[in-house]
Amino acid sequence: MDYIEVKLTVSEDFTDIFMAELGEIGYETFTEEDYGLNAYITNDLFSEESLKEVLARYAEMTSVEYSFQTLVKQNWNEEWEKNYQPISVDGIVQVRAGFHQPDPSFKYDIVINPKMSFGTGHHETTSMVLSLQQEINHTNKKVLDVGCGTGILAIMASKLGASQVGAFDIEEWAAENSRENVSLNDCSNIEVRQGTIEDEPADQYDIVLANINRNILIRDIPKYIEFMKPAPSQLVVSGFYQHDIEDIESVAKSAD
């Protein structure tokens, strides 16, 4: 599967906004640049008209220019290495690529080498979940990472002491990439599968992590709850706007 790289020249104040907006229409990976933002989407989902519609909503608030090109799978790593910088989450977790040196000042070190997979830690929804995970007791808990992307949240769960972690993604290349990242981080207690929640083997988890998007969350939260142990199990969701909270909570309460 080829990818489209979209380059947005835009003020730094709007990069998070455009990451959220583009994430809603299928963009999966982002890198922040001096000029603005790079966004990546599979060729089959790319629509220039949809991109223009997103940009038009902010035309009166900020100047923004865009260009795009097709990236084949073979040159993804080259683009990644050229653009990627390590990130810090709360000064406790460092997310880095394999070509960066570890920093012993961080308590947790996560190595991620993505192969066109969402979840590098740069997107705010991912870093927020990484931050929240530190507040949840994972010790000897069973954890499920829904739509795992690079496997970053599953890896964090393992490093926080989870006894068993399941992870799955609908995309074959994402599941493959998650397995590679799991190996890079020596997390032998993570099992990665390709598929959807419908394909998951029946099991019960203490913690379910779902960093996806509003529409999938609203559709699938009742299914996630079926995989959760009785209270005090926890469901962590991310990937939606603040104004969607009421809808998300409503679905979760009705399914409980």
Short mmCIF file of C-alpha atoms in Angstrom, two decimals:
data_model
loop_
_atom_site.label_atom_id
_atom_site.label_comp_id
_atom_site.label_asym_id
_atom_site.label_seq_id
_atom_site.Cartn_x
_atom_site.Cartn_y
_atom_site.Cartn_z
CA MET A 1 0.00 0.00 0.00
CA ASP A 2 1.41 3.40 -1.02
CA TYR A 3 1.03 6.49 1.14
CA ILE A 4 0.39 10.14 0.42
CA GLU A 5 2.54 12.67 2.27
CA VAL A 6 0.83 16.05 2.71
CA LYS A 7 3.01 19.00 3.70
CA LEU A 8 1.20 21.85 5.45
CA THR A 9 2.90 25.20 5.83
CA VAL A 10 1.07 26.64 8.82
CA SER A 11 1.61 28.40 12.14
CA GLU A 12 2.76 26.22 15.05
CA ASP A 13 -0.37 27.31 16.94
CA PHE A 14 -2.50 25.30 14.49
CA THR A 15 -0.51 22.07 14.09
CA ASP A 16 -2.39 20.24 16.86
CA ILE A 17 -5.71 21.40 15.42
CA PHE A 18 -4.88 20.10 11.96
CA MET A 19 -3.58 16.79 13.35
CA ALA A 20 -6.94 16.31 15.08
CA GLU A 21 -8.95 17.35 12.02
CA LEU A 22 -6.95 15.23 9.59
CA GLY A 23 -7.07 12.28 11.95
CA GLU A 24 -10.84 12.37 11.61
CA ILE A 25 -10.64 11.78 7.85
CA GLY A 26 -8.13 8.95 7.86
CA TYR A 27 -4.66 10.46 8.30
CA GLU A 28 -2.62 8.16 10.49
CA THR A 29 0.85 9.56 11.14
CA PHE A 30 2.15 13.09 11.65
CA THR A 31 5.50 14.80 12.07
CA GLU A 32 5.86 18.41 13.18
CA GLU A 33 8.30 20.48 11.14
CA ASP A 34 9.75 24.00 11.26
CA TYR A 35 7.32 25.01 8.51
CA GLY A 36 4.31 23.27 10.03
CA LEU A 37 3.24 19.67 9.63
CA ASN A 38 3.62 16.53 7.55
CA ALA A 39 0.58 14.23 7.47
CA TYR A 40 0.36 10.72 6.02
CA ILE A 41 -2.63 8.80 4.67
CA THR A 42 -3.03 5.66 2.57
CA ASN A 43 -3.44 6.33 -1.13
CA ASP A 44 -6.90 4.75 -1.24
CA LEU A 45 -8.24 7.11 1.45
CA PHE A 46 -6.67 10.31 0.16
CA SER A 47 -9.01 12.97 -1.21
CA GLU A 48 -7.71 16.40 -2.14
CA GLU A 49 -11.26 17.76 -1.89
CA SER A 50 -11.58 16.50 1.70
CA LEU A 51 -8.21 18.07 2.52
CA LYS A 52 -9.32 21.39 1.05
CA GLU A 53 -12.54 21.27 3.09
CA VAL A 54 -10.55 20.91 6.31
CA LEU A 55 -8.20 23.76 5.42
CA ALA A 56 -11.07 26.00 4.35
CA ARG A 57 -12.61 25.83 7.83
CA TYR A 58 -9.57 27.69 9.19
CA ALA A 59 -8.87 30.00 6.25
CA GLU A 60 -10.02 33.08 8.17
CA MET A 61 -7.94 32.17 11.23
CA THR A 62 -4.55 31.30 9.75
CA SER A 63 -2.59 31.22 6.53
CA VAL A 64 -2.02 27.66 5.31
CA GLU A 65 -0.51 26.18 2.16
CA TYR A 66 -0.24 22.53 1.17
CA SER A 67 1.47 20.18 -1.24
CA PHE A 68 1.42 16.40 -1.51
CA GLN A 69 3.35 13.50 -3.00
CA THR A 70 3.07 9.72 -3.16
CA LEU A 71 5.43 7.69 -0.99
CA VAL A 72 6.00 4.03 -1.70
CA LYS A 73 6.58 1.68 1.21
CA GLN A 74 10.26 1.32 0.42
CA ASN A 75 11.12 4.95 1.10
CA TRP A 76 9.01 5.40 4.23
CA ASN A 77 11.92 4.71 6.57
CA GLU A 78 14.04 7.29 4.77
CA GLU A 79 11.35 9.93 5.27
CA TRP A 80 10.88 8.86 8.88
CA GLU A 81 14.57 9.08 9.75
CA LYS A 82 14.86 12.46 8.07
CA ASN A 83 11.98 13.98 10.03
CA TYR A 84 11.61 12.18 13.33
CA GLN A 85 12.77 13.61 16.66
CA PRO A 86 12.43 11.89 20.05
CA ILE A 87 9.62 13.08 22.27
CA SER A 88 9.26 13.40 26.02
CA VAL A 89 6.04 12.62 27.87
CA ASP A 90 5.94 14.31 31.28
CA GLY A 91 9.72 14.07 31.47
CA ILE A 92 9.24 10.42 32.42
CA VAL A 93 8.79 8.60 29.11
CA GLN A 94 11.02 9.03 26.09
CA VAL A 95 9.76 7.77 22.73
CA ARG A 96 12.59 7.49 20.23
CA ALA A 97 13.62 5.74 17.06
CA GLY A 98 16.23 3.01 17.03
CA PHE A 99 18.84 5.34 15.54
CA HIS A 100 18.63 7.67 18.59
CA GLN A 101 20.64 6.98 21.72
CA PRO A 102 18.76 6.18 24.96
CA ASP A 103 18.59 8.88 27.61
CA PRO A 104 19.05 7.48 31.15
CA SER A 105 17.28 10.50 32.66
CA PHE A 106 13.94 9.01 31.54
CA LYS A 107 12.33 6.29 33.64
CA TYR A 108 10.79 4.61 30.58
CA ASP A 109 12.42 4.25 27.18
CA ILE A 110 10.25 3.24 24.22
CA VAL A 111 11.78 2.51 20.82
CA ILE A 112 9.42 2.93 17.87
CA ASN A 113 10.39 2.41 14.24
CA PRO A 114 7.12 2.87 12.35
CA LYS A 115 6.31 1.35 8.98
CA MET A 116 3.51 3.75 7.99
CA SER A 117 1.75 3.06 11.31
CA PHE A 118 -0.14 5.56 13.44
CA GLY A 119 1.08 6.09 17.01
CA THR A 120 4.54 7.62 17.04
CA GLY A 121 3.85 9.66 20.17
CA HIS A 122 3.86 12.96 18.30
CA HIS A 123 0.09 13.05 17.95
CA GLU A 124 -1.42 14.59 21.07
CA THR A 125 -3.98 11.79 21.48
CA THR A 126 -1.18 9.24 21.77
CA SER A 127 0.97 11.27 24.17
CA MET A 128 -2.10 11.96 26.34
CA VAL A 129 -2.78 8.24 26.71
CA LEU A 130 0.89 7.58 27.50
CA SER A 131 0.61 10.22 30.22
CA LEU A 132 -2.64 8.81 31.61
CA GLN A 133 -1.27 5.27 31.65
CA GLN A 134 1.28 6.36 34.23
CA GLU A 135 -1.61 7.14 36.62
CA ILE A 136 -3.15 3.66 36.23
CA ASN A 137 -1.90 0.64 38.14
CA HIS A 138 -0.82 -1.84 35.45
CA THR A 139 1.01 -4.23 37.78
CA ASN A 140 -0.05 -7.82 37.05
CA LYS A 141 -2.99 -6.55 35.00
CA LYS A 142 -4.24 -7.91 31.68
CA VAL A 143 -4.40 -5.15 29.05
CA LEU A 144 -5.94 -4.91 25.57
CA ASP A 145 -4.73 -2.29 23.05
CA VAL A 146 -7.44 -1.70 20.43
CA GLY A 147 -6.21 -0.50 17.01
CA CYS A 148 -2.61 -0.68 18.19
CA GLY A 149 -0.87 1.05 15.24
CA THR A 150 2.82 0.95 16.18
CA GLY A 151 2.06 -0.89 19.45
CA ILE A 152 3.25 2.05 21.54
CA LEU A 153 0.45 1.87 24.14
CA ALA A 154 0.80 -1.91 24.48
CA ILE A 155 4.55 -1.45 25.00
CA MET A 156 3.91 1.21 27.64
CA ALA A 157 1.51 -1.16 29.42
CA SER A 158 4.14 -3.89 29.45
CA LYS A 159 6.80 -1.54 30.81
CA LEU A 160 4.36 -0.46 33.54
CA GLY A 161 4.14 -4.04 34.78
CA ALA A 162 1.19 -5.60 32.95
CA SER A 163 1.25 -9.38 33.15
CA GLN A 164 -0.30 -9.95 29.71
CA VAL A 165 -1.05 -7.58 26.84
CA GLY A 166 -3.17 -8.24 23.78
CA ALA A 167 -3.05 -5.86 20.81
CA PHE A 168 -4.67 -5.81 17.40
CA ASP A 169 -5.00 -3.65 14.31
CA ILE A 170 -7.07 -4.07 11.16
CA GLU A 171 -4.08 -3.30 8.92
CA GLU A 172 -1.60 -6.09 8.20
CA TRP A 173 1.37 -3.69 8.02
CA ALA A 174 0.40 -2.13 11.37
CA ALA A 175 0.24 -5.54 13.08
CA GLU A 176 3.57 -6.43 11.49
CA ASN A 177 5.11 -3.16 12.63
CA SER A 178 3.74 -3.60 16.17
CA ARG A 179 5.39 -7.01 16.39
CA GLU A 180 8.71 -5.51 15.30
CA ASN A 181 8.44 -2.72 17.88
CA VAL A 182 7.45 -5.20 20.59
CA SER A 183 10.64 -7.11 19.81
CA LEU A 184 12.73 -3.92 19.85
CA ASN A 185 11.47 -3.23 23.38
CA ASP A 186 11.90 -6.83 24.62
CA CYS A 187 8.23 -7.08 25.62
CA SER A 188 7.67 -10.83 25.42
CA ASN A 189 4.27 -10.65 27.15
CA ILE A 190 2.57 -8.81 24.23
CA GLU A 191 0.65 -10.77 21.60
CA VAL A 192 -0.24 -8.82 18.44
CA ARG A 193 -3.02 -9.94 16.10
CA GLN A 194 -4.39 -8.61 12.83
CA GLY A 195 -8.13 -8.00 12.73
CA THR A 196 -10.94 -6.06 14.40
CA ILE A 197 -12.70 -6.37 17.74
CA GLU A 198 -15.00 -8.87 16.03
CA ASP A 199 -12.00 -11.15 15.41
CA GLU A 200 -10.67 -11.03 18.97
CA PRO A 201 -10.70 -14.30 20.91
CA ALA A 202 -12.98 -14.14 23.93
CA ASP A 203 -11.09 -12.94 27.00
CA GLN A 204 -11.42 -10.59 29.95
CA TYR A 205 -9.10 -7.65 30.60
CA ASP A 206 -8.44 -5.28 33.50
CA ILE A 207 -7.59 -2.36 31.19
CA VAL A 208 -8.76 -1.66 27.63
CA LEU A 209 -6.98 1.11 25.67
CA ALA A 210 -8.67 2.55 22.58
CA ASN A 211 -7.01 5.48 20.83
CA ILE A 212 -9.01 5.55 17.60
CA ASN A 213 -11.66 8.10 16.56
CA ARG A 214 -15.12 9.20 17.58
CA ASN A 215 -17.14 7.16 15.10
CA ILE A 216 -15.40 3.87 15.82
CA LEU A 217 -15.54 4.49 19.57
CA ILE A 218 -19.28 5.17 19.50
CA ARG A 219 -19.83 2.05 17.41
CA ASP A 220 -17.52 -0.30 19.31
CA ILE A 221 -17.50 0.78 22.98
CA PRO A 222 -20.26 -1.77 23.78
CA LYS A 223 -18.01 -4.47 22.30
CA TYR A 224 -15.00 -3.25 24.29
CA ILE A 225 -17.00 -3.53 27.50
CA GLU A 226 -17.71 -7.19 26.74
CA PHE A 227 -13.94 -7.77 27.00
CA MET A 228 -13.63 -6.08 30.39
CA LYS A 229 -13.60 -7.75 33.78
CA PRO A 230 -16.14 -6.53 36.36
CA ALA A 231 -15.25 -3.29 38.17
CA PRO A 232 -12.69 -1.95 38.89
CA SER A 233 -11.60 -2.65 35.29
CA GLN A 234 -10.89 0.50 33.25
CA LEU A 235 -11.59 1.68 29.70
CA VAL A 236 -9.31 4.43 28.37
CA VAL A 237 -10.46 6.14 25.17
CA SER A 238 -8.88 8.90 23.09
CA GLY A 239 -8.97 10.28 19.57
CA PHE A 240 -11.98 12.60 19.72
CA TYR A 241 -12.79 16.27 20.29
CA GLN A 242 -13.76 17.76 23.62
CA HIS A 243 -17.28 18.43 22.33
CA ASP A 244 -17.67 14.68 21.68
CA ILE A 245 -17.24 13.79 25.36
CA GLU A 246 -20.99 13.82 26.11
CA ASP A 247 -21.71 11.39 23.26
CA ILE A 248 -18.83 9.10 24.25
CA GLU A 249 -19.92 9.06 27.90
CA SER A 250 -23.54 8.39 26.91
CA VAL A 251 -22.58 5.32 24.89
CA ALA A 252 -20.31 4.03 27.66
CA LYS A 253 -22.98 4.46 30.34
CA SER A 254 -25.71 2.81 28.27
CA ALA A 255 -23.44 -0.16 27.54
CA ASP A 256 -22.31 -0.62 31.15
#
